[in-house]
PDB file of C-alpha atoms in Angstrom:
ATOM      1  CA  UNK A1489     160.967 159.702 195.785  1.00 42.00           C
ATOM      2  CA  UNK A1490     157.473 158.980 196.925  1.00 40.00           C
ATOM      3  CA  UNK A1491     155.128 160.493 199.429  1.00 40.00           C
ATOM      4  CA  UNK A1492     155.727 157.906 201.437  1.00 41.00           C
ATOM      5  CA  UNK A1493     158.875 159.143 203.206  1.00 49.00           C
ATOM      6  CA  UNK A1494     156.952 162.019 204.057  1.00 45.00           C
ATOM      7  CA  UNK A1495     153.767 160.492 205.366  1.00 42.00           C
ATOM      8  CA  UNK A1496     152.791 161.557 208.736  1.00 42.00           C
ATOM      9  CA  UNK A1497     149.553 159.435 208.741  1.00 44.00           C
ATOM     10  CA  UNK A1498     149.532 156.386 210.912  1.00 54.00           C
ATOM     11  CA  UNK A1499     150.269 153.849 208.167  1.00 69.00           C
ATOM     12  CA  UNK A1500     154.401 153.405 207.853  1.00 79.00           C
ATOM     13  CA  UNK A1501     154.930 150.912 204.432  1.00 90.00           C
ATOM     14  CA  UNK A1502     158.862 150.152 205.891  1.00 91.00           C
ATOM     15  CA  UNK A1503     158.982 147.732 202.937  1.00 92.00           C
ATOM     16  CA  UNK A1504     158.021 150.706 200.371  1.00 93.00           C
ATOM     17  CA  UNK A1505     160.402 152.865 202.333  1.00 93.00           C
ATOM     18  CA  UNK A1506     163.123 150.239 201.892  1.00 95.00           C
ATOM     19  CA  UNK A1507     163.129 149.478 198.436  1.00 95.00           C
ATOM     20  CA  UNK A1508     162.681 153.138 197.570  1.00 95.00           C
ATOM     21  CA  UNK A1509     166.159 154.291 199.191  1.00 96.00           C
ATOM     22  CA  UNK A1510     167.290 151.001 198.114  1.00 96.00           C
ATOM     23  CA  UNK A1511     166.525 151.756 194.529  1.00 96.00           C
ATOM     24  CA  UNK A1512     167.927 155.291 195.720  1.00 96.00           C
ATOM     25  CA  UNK A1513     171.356 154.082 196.984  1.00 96.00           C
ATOM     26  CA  UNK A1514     171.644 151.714 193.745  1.00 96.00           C
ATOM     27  CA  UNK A1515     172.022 154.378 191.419  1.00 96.00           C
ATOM     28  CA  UNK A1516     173.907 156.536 193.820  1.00 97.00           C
ATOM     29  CA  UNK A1517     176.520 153.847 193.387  1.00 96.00           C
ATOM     30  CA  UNK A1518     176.921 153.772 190.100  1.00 97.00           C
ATOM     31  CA  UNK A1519     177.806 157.105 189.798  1.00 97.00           C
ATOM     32  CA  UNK A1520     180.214 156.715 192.550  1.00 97.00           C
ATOM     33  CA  UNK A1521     181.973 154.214 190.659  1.00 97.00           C
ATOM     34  CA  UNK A1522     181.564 155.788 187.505  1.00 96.00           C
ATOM     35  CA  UNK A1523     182.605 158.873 188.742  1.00 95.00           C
ATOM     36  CA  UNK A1524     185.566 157.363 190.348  1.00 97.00           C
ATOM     37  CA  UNK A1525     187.050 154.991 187.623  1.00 97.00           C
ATOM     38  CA  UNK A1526     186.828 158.296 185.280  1.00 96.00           C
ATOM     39  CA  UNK A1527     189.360 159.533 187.808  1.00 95.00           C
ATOM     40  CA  UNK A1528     191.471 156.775 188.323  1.00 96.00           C
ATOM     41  CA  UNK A1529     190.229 156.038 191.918  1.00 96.00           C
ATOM     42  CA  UNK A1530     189.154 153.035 192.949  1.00 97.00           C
ATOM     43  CA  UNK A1531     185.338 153.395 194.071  1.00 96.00           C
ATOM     44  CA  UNK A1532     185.684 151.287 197.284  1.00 96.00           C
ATOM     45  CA  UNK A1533     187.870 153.972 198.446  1.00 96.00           C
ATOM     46  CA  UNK A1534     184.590 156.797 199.307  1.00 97.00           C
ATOM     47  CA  UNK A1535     182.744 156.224 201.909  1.00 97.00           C
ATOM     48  CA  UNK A1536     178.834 157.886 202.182  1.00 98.00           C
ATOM     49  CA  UNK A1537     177.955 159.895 205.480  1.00 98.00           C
ATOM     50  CA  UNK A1538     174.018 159.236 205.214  1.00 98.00           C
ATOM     51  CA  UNK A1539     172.415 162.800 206.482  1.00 98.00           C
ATOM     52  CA  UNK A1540     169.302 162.053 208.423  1.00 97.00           C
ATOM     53  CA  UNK A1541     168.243 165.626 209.685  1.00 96.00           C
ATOM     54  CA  UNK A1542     164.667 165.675 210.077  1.00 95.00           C
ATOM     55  CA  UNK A1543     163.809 162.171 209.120  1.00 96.00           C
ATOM     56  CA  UNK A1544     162.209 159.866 211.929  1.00 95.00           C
ATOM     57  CA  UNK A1545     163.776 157.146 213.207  1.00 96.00           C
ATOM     58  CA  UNK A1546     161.100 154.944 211.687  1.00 95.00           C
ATOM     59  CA  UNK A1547     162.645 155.628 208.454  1.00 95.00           C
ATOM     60  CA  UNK A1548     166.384 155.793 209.354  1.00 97.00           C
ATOM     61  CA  UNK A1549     165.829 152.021 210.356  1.00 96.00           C
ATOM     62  CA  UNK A1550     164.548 151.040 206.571  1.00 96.00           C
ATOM     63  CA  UNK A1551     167.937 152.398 205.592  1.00 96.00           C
ATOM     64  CA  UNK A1552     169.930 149.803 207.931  1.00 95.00           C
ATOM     65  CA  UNK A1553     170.111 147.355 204.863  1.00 93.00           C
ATOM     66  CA  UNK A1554     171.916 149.428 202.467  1.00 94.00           C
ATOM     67  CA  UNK A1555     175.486 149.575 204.454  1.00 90.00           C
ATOM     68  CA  UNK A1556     176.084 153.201 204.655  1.00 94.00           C
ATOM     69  CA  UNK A1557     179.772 153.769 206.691  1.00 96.00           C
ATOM     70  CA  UNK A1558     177.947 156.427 208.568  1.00 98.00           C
ATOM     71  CA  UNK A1559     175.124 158.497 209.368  1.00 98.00           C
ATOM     72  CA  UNK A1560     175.616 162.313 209.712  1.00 98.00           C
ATOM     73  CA  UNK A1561     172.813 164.849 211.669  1.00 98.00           C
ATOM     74  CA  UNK A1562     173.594 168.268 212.026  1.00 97.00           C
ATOM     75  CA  UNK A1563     171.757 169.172 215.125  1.00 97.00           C
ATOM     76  CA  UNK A1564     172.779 167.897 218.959  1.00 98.00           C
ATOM     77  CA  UNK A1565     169.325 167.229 220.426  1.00 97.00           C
ATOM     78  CA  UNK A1566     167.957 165.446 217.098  1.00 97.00           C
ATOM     79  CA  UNK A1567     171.043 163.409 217.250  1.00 98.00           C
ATOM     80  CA  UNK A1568     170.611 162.441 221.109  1.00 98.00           C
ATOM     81  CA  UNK A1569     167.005 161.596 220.628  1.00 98.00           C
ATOM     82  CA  UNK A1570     167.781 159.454 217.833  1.00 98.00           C
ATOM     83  CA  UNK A1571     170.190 157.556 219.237  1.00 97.00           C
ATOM     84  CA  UNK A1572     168.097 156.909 222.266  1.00 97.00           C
ATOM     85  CA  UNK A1573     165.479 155.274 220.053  1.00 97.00           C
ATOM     86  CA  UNK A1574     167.928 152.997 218.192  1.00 97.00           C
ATOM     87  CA  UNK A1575     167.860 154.804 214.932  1.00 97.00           C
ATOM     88  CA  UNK A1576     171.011 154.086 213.787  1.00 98.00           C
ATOM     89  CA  UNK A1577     171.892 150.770 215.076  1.00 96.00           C
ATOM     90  CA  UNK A1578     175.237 149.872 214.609  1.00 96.00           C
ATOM     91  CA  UNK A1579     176.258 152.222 211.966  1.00 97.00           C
ATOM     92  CA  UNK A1580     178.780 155.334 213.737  1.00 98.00           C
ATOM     93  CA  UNK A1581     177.447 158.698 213.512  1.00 98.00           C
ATOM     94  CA  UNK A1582     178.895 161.669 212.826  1.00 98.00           C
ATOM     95  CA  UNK A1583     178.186 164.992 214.087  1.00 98.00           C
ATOM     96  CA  UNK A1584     178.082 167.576 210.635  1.00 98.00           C
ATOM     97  CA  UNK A1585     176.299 170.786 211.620  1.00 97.00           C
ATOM     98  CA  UNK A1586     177.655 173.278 213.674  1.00 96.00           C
ATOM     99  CA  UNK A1587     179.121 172.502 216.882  1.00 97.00           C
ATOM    100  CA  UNK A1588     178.357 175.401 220.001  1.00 95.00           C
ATOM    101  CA  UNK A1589     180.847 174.937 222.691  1.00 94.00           C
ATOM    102  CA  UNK A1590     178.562 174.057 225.154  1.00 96.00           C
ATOM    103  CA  UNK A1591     177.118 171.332 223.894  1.00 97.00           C
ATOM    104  CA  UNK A1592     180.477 169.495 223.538  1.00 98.00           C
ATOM    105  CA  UNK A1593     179.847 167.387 226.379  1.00 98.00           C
ATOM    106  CA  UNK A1594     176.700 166.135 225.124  1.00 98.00           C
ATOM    107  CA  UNK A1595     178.467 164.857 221.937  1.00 98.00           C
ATOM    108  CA  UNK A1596     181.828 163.871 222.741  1.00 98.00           C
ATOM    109  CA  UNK A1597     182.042 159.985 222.728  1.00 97.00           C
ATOM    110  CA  UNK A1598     178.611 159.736 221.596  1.00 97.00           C
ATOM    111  CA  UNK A1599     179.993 160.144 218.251  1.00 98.00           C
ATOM    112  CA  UNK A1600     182.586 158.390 215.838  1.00 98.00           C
ATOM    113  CA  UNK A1601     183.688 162.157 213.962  1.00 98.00           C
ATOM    114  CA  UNK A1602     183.130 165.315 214.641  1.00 98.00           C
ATOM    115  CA  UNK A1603     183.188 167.144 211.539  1.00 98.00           C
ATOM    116  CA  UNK A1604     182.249 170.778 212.326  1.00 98.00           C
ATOM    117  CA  UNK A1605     185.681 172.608 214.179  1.00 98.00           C
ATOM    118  CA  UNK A1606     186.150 175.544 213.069  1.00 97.00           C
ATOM    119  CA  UNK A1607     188.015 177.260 216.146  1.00 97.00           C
ATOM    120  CA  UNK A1608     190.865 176.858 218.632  1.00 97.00           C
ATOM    121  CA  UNK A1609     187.996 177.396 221.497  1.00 97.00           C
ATOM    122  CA  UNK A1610     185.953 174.742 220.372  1.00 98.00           C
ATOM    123  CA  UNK A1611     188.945 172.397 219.809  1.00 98.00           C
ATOM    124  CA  UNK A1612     190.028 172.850 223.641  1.00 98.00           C
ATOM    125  CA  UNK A1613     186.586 171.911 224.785  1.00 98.00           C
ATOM    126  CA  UNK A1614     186.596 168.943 222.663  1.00 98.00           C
ATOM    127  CA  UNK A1615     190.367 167.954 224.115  1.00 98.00           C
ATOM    128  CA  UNK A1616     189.301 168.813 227.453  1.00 98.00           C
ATOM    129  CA  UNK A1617     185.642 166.448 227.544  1.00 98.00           C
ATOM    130  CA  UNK A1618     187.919 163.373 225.392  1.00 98.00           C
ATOM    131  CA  UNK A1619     190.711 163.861 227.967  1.00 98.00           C
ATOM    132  CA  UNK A1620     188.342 163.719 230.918  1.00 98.00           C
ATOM    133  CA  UNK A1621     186.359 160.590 229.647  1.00 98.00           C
ATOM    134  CA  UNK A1622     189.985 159.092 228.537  1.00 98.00           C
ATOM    135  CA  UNK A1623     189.296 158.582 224.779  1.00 98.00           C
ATOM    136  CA  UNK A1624     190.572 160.183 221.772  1.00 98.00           C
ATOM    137  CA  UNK A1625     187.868 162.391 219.523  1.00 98.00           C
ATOM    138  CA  UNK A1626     188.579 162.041 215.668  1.00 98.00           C
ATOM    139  CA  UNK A1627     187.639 165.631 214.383  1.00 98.00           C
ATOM    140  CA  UNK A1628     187.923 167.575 210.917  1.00 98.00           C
ATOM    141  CA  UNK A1629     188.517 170.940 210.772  1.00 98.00           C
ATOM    142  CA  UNK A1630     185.276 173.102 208.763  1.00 98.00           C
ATOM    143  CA  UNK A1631     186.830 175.112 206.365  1.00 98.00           C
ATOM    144  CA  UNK A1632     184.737 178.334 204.101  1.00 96.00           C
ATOM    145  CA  UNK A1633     186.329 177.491 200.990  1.00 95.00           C
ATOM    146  CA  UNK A1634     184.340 179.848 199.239  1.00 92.00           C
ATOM    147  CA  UNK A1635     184.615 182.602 202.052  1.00 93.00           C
ATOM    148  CA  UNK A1636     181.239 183.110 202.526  1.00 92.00           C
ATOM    149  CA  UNK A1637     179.873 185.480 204.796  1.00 90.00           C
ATOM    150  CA  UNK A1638     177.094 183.168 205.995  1.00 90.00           C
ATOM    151  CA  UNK A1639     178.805 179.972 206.423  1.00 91.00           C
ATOM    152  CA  UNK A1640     180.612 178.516 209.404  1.00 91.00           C
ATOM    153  CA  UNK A1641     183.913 177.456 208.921  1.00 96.00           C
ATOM    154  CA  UNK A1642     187.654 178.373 208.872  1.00 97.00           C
ATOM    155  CA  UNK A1643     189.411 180.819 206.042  1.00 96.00           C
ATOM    156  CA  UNK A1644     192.104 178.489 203.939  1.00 96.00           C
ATOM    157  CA  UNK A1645     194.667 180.236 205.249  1.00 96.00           C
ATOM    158  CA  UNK A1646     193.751 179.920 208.988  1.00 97.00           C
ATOM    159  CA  UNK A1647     193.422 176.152 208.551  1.00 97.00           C
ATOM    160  CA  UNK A1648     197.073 174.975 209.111  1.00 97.00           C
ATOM    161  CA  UNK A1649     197.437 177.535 211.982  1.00 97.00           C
ATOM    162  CA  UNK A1650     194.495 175.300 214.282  1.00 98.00           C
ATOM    163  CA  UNK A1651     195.814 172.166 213.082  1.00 97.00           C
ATOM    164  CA  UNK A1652     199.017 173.043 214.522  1.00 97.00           C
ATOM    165  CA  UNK A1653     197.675 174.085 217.640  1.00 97.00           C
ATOM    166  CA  UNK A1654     195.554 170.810 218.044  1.00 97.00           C
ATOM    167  CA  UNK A1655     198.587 168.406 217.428  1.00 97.00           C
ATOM    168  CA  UNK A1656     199.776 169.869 220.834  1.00 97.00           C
ATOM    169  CA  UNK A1657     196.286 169.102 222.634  1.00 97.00           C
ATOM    170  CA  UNK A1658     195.343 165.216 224.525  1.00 97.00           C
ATOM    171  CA  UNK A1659     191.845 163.553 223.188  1.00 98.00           C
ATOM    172  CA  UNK A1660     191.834 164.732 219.636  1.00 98.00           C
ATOM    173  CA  UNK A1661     192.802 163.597 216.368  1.00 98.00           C
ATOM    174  CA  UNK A1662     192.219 165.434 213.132  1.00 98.00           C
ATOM    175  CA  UNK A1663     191.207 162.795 210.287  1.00 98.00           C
ATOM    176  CA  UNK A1664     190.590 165.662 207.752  1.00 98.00           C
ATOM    177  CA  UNK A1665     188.839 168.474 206.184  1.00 98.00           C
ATOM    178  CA  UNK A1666     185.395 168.995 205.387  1.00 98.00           C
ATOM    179  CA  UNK A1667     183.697 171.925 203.580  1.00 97.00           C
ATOM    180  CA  UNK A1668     180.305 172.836 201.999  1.00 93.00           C
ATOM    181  CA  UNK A1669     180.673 174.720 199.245  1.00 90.00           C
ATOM    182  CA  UNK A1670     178.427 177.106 197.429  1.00 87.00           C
ATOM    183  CA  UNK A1671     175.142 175.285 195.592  1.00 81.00           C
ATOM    184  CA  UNK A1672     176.230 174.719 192.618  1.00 71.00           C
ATOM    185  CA  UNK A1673     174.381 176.613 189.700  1.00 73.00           C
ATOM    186  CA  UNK A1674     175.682 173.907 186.879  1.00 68.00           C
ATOM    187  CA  UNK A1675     177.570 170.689 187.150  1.00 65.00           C
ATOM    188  CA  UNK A1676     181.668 171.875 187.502  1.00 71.00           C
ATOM    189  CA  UNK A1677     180.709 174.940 189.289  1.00 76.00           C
ATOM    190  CA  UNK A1678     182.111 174.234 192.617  1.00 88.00           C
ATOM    191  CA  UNK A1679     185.450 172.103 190.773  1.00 92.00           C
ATOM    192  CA  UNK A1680     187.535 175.182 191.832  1.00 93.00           C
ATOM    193  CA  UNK A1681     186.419 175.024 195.370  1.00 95.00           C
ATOM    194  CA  UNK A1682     186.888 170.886 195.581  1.00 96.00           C
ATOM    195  CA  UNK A1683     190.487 171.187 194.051  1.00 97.00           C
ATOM    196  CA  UNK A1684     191.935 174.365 196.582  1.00 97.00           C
ATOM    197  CA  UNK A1685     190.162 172.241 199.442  1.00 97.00           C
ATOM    198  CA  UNK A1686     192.223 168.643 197.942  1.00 98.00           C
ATOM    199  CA  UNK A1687     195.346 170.880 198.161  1.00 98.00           C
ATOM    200  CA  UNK A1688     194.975 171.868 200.855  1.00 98.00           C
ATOM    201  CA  UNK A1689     194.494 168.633 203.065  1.00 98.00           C
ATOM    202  CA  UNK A1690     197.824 167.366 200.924  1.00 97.00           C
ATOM    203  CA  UNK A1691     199.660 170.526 201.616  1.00 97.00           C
ATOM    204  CA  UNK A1692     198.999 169.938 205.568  1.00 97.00           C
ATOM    205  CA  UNK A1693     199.098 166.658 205.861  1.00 97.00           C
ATOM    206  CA  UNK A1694     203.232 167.322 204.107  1.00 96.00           C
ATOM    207  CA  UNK A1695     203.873 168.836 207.303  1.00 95.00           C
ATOM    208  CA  UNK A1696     203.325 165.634 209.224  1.00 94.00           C
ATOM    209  CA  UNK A1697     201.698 167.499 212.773  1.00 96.00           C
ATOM    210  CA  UNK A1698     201.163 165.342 215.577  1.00 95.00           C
ATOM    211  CA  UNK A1699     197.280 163.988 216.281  1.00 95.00           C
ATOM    212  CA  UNK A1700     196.980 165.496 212.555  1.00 97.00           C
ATOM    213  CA  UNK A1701     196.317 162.698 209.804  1.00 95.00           C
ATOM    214  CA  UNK A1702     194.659 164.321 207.320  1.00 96.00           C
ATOM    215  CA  UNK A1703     193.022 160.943 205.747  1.00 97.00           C
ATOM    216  CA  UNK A1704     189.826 162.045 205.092  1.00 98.00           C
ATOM    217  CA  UNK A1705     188.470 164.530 202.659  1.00 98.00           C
ATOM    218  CA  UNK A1706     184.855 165.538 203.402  1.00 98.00           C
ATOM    219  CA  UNK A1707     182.923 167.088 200.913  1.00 97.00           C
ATOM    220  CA  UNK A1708     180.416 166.746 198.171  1.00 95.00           C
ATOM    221  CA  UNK A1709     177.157 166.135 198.887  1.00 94.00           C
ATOM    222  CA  UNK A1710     173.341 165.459 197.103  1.00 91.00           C
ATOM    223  CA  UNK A1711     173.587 168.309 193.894  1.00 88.00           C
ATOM    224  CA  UNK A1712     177.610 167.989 193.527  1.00 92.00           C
ATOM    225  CA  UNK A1713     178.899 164.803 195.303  1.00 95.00           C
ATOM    226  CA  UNK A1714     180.114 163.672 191.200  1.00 94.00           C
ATOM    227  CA  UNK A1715     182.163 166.951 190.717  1.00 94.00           C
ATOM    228  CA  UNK A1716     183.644 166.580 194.614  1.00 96.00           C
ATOM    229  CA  UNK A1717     185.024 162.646 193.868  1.00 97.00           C
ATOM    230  CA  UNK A1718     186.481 163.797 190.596  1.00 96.00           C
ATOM    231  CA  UNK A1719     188.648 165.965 192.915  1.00 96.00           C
ATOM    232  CA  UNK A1720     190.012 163.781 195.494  1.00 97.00           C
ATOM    233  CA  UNK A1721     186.684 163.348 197.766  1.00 98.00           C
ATOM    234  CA  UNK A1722     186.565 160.341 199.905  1.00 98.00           C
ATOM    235  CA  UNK A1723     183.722 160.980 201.646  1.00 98.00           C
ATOM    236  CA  UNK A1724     180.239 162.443 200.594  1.00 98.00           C
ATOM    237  CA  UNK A1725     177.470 163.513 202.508  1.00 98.00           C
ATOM    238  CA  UNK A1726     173.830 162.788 200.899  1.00 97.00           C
ATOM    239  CA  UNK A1727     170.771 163.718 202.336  1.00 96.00           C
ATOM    240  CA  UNK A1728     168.119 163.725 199.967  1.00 94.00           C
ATOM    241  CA  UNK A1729     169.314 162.018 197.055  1.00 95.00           C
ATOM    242  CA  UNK A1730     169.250 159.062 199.538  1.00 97.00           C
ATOM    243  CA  UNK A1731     165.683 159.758 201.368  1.00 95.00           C
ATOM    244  CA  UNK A1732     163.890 162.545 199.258  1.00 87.00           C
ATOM    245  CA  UNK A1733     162.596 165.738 200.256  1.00 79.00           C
ATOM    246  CA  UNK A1734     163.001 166.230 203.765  1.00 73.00           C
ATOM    247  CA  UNK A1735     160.059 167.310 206.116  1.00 66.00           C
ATOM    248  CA  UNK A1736     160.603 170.848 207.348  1.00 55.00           C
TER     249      UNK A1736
END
């Protein structure tokens, strides 16, 4: 990826811009569908969460062409400012960082999926702001499948318990699971994690919980999103190896 993405001069080449994350997303896809034919999947069947956190707007927009099912940002007030200069256009967004309860009204039908609960307290807030605005939120539950001390997320084993106590709350729906697993150090490093997580979702979704679908299988992203599809993924979140290396 080019400088360009990165410029903060006054001169913005959107065409440049374009056909670089075009160029990006091409080859993205054909590891997709590589990496899903290996596993007898059929490749229409993942969907990419485009993760925008810290790029501008201005460069979102060049990224309108290349059909992403969603765009994911990770912080509340980067999210609200984008979306109140047309960043995303029609695409949905998803909300993928973490969630603090009171900021739930701020985000609650402003967004297609919530993909960040990882408590019965933040799941009541969530009901209670759907219920009052008289929608249902789609949400997946966060899970640590690695257990790691400095990541959000539920334990494995806590994960059915919160489902179960969401099927009996108004206003949300759980599509899934998502997790971020450790960064890989070589290319099957995290399969063990991706595989316990697939189980998982099919082990819950058995018990057939009300408002509990379990449909969609977050996880994978830019250094391991192969590895994740190869394990039941249907839907990867990529960041840079969409846009390049992100301002900090």
């Amino acid at each position: 990826m080019t400088d360009t993405l990165k410029s903060k001069s006054n001169y913005f080449d959107a065409e440049a811009i374009a056909n670089q994350i075009t160029e990006n997303v091409k080859r993205i896809r054909e590891k997709i569908e590589k990496g899903a034919i290996d596993a007898g999947r059929n490749p229409d069947e993942i969907s990419i969460v485009a993760v925008t956190k810290t790029y501008s707007s201005d460069v979102i927009r060049c990224s309108h062409m290349c059909g992403f099912d969603a765009y994911g940002e990770n912080r509340v007030q980067e999210l609200l400012e984008k979306q109140c200069e047309g960043a995303y256009g029609t695409t949905p967004v998803h909300m993928i960082g973490t969630l603090q309860s009171n900021k739930v009204n701020k985000v609650v039908g402003k967004v297609a999926l919530v993909q960040s609960v990882d408590s019965t307290r933040l799941a009541r807030r969530i009901s209670k702001r759907a219920t009052e605005l008289g929608i249902t939120q789609d949400v997946l539950i966060q899970v640590n499948i690695a257990e790691e001390l400095t990541k959000s997320g539920l334990k494995p084993g806590e994960t059915e318990e919160l489902c179960a106590e969401i099927s009996e709350m108004g206003g949300v729906n759980v599509r899934g699971l998502m997790a971020i697993p450790p960064i890989p150090e070589k290319d099957d490093s995290n399969f063990k994690h991706f595989l316990k997580m697939h189980k998982l979702l099919v082990d819950i979704r058995g018990k057939k919980y009300d408002n509990v679908s379990m449909d969609i299988l977050s996880m994978g992203m830019s250094g391991d999103f192969e590895a994740a599809i190869a394990c039941g993924s249907n839907m990867i979140r990529l960041g840079q190896a969409i846009f390049g290396a992100r301002n900090q």
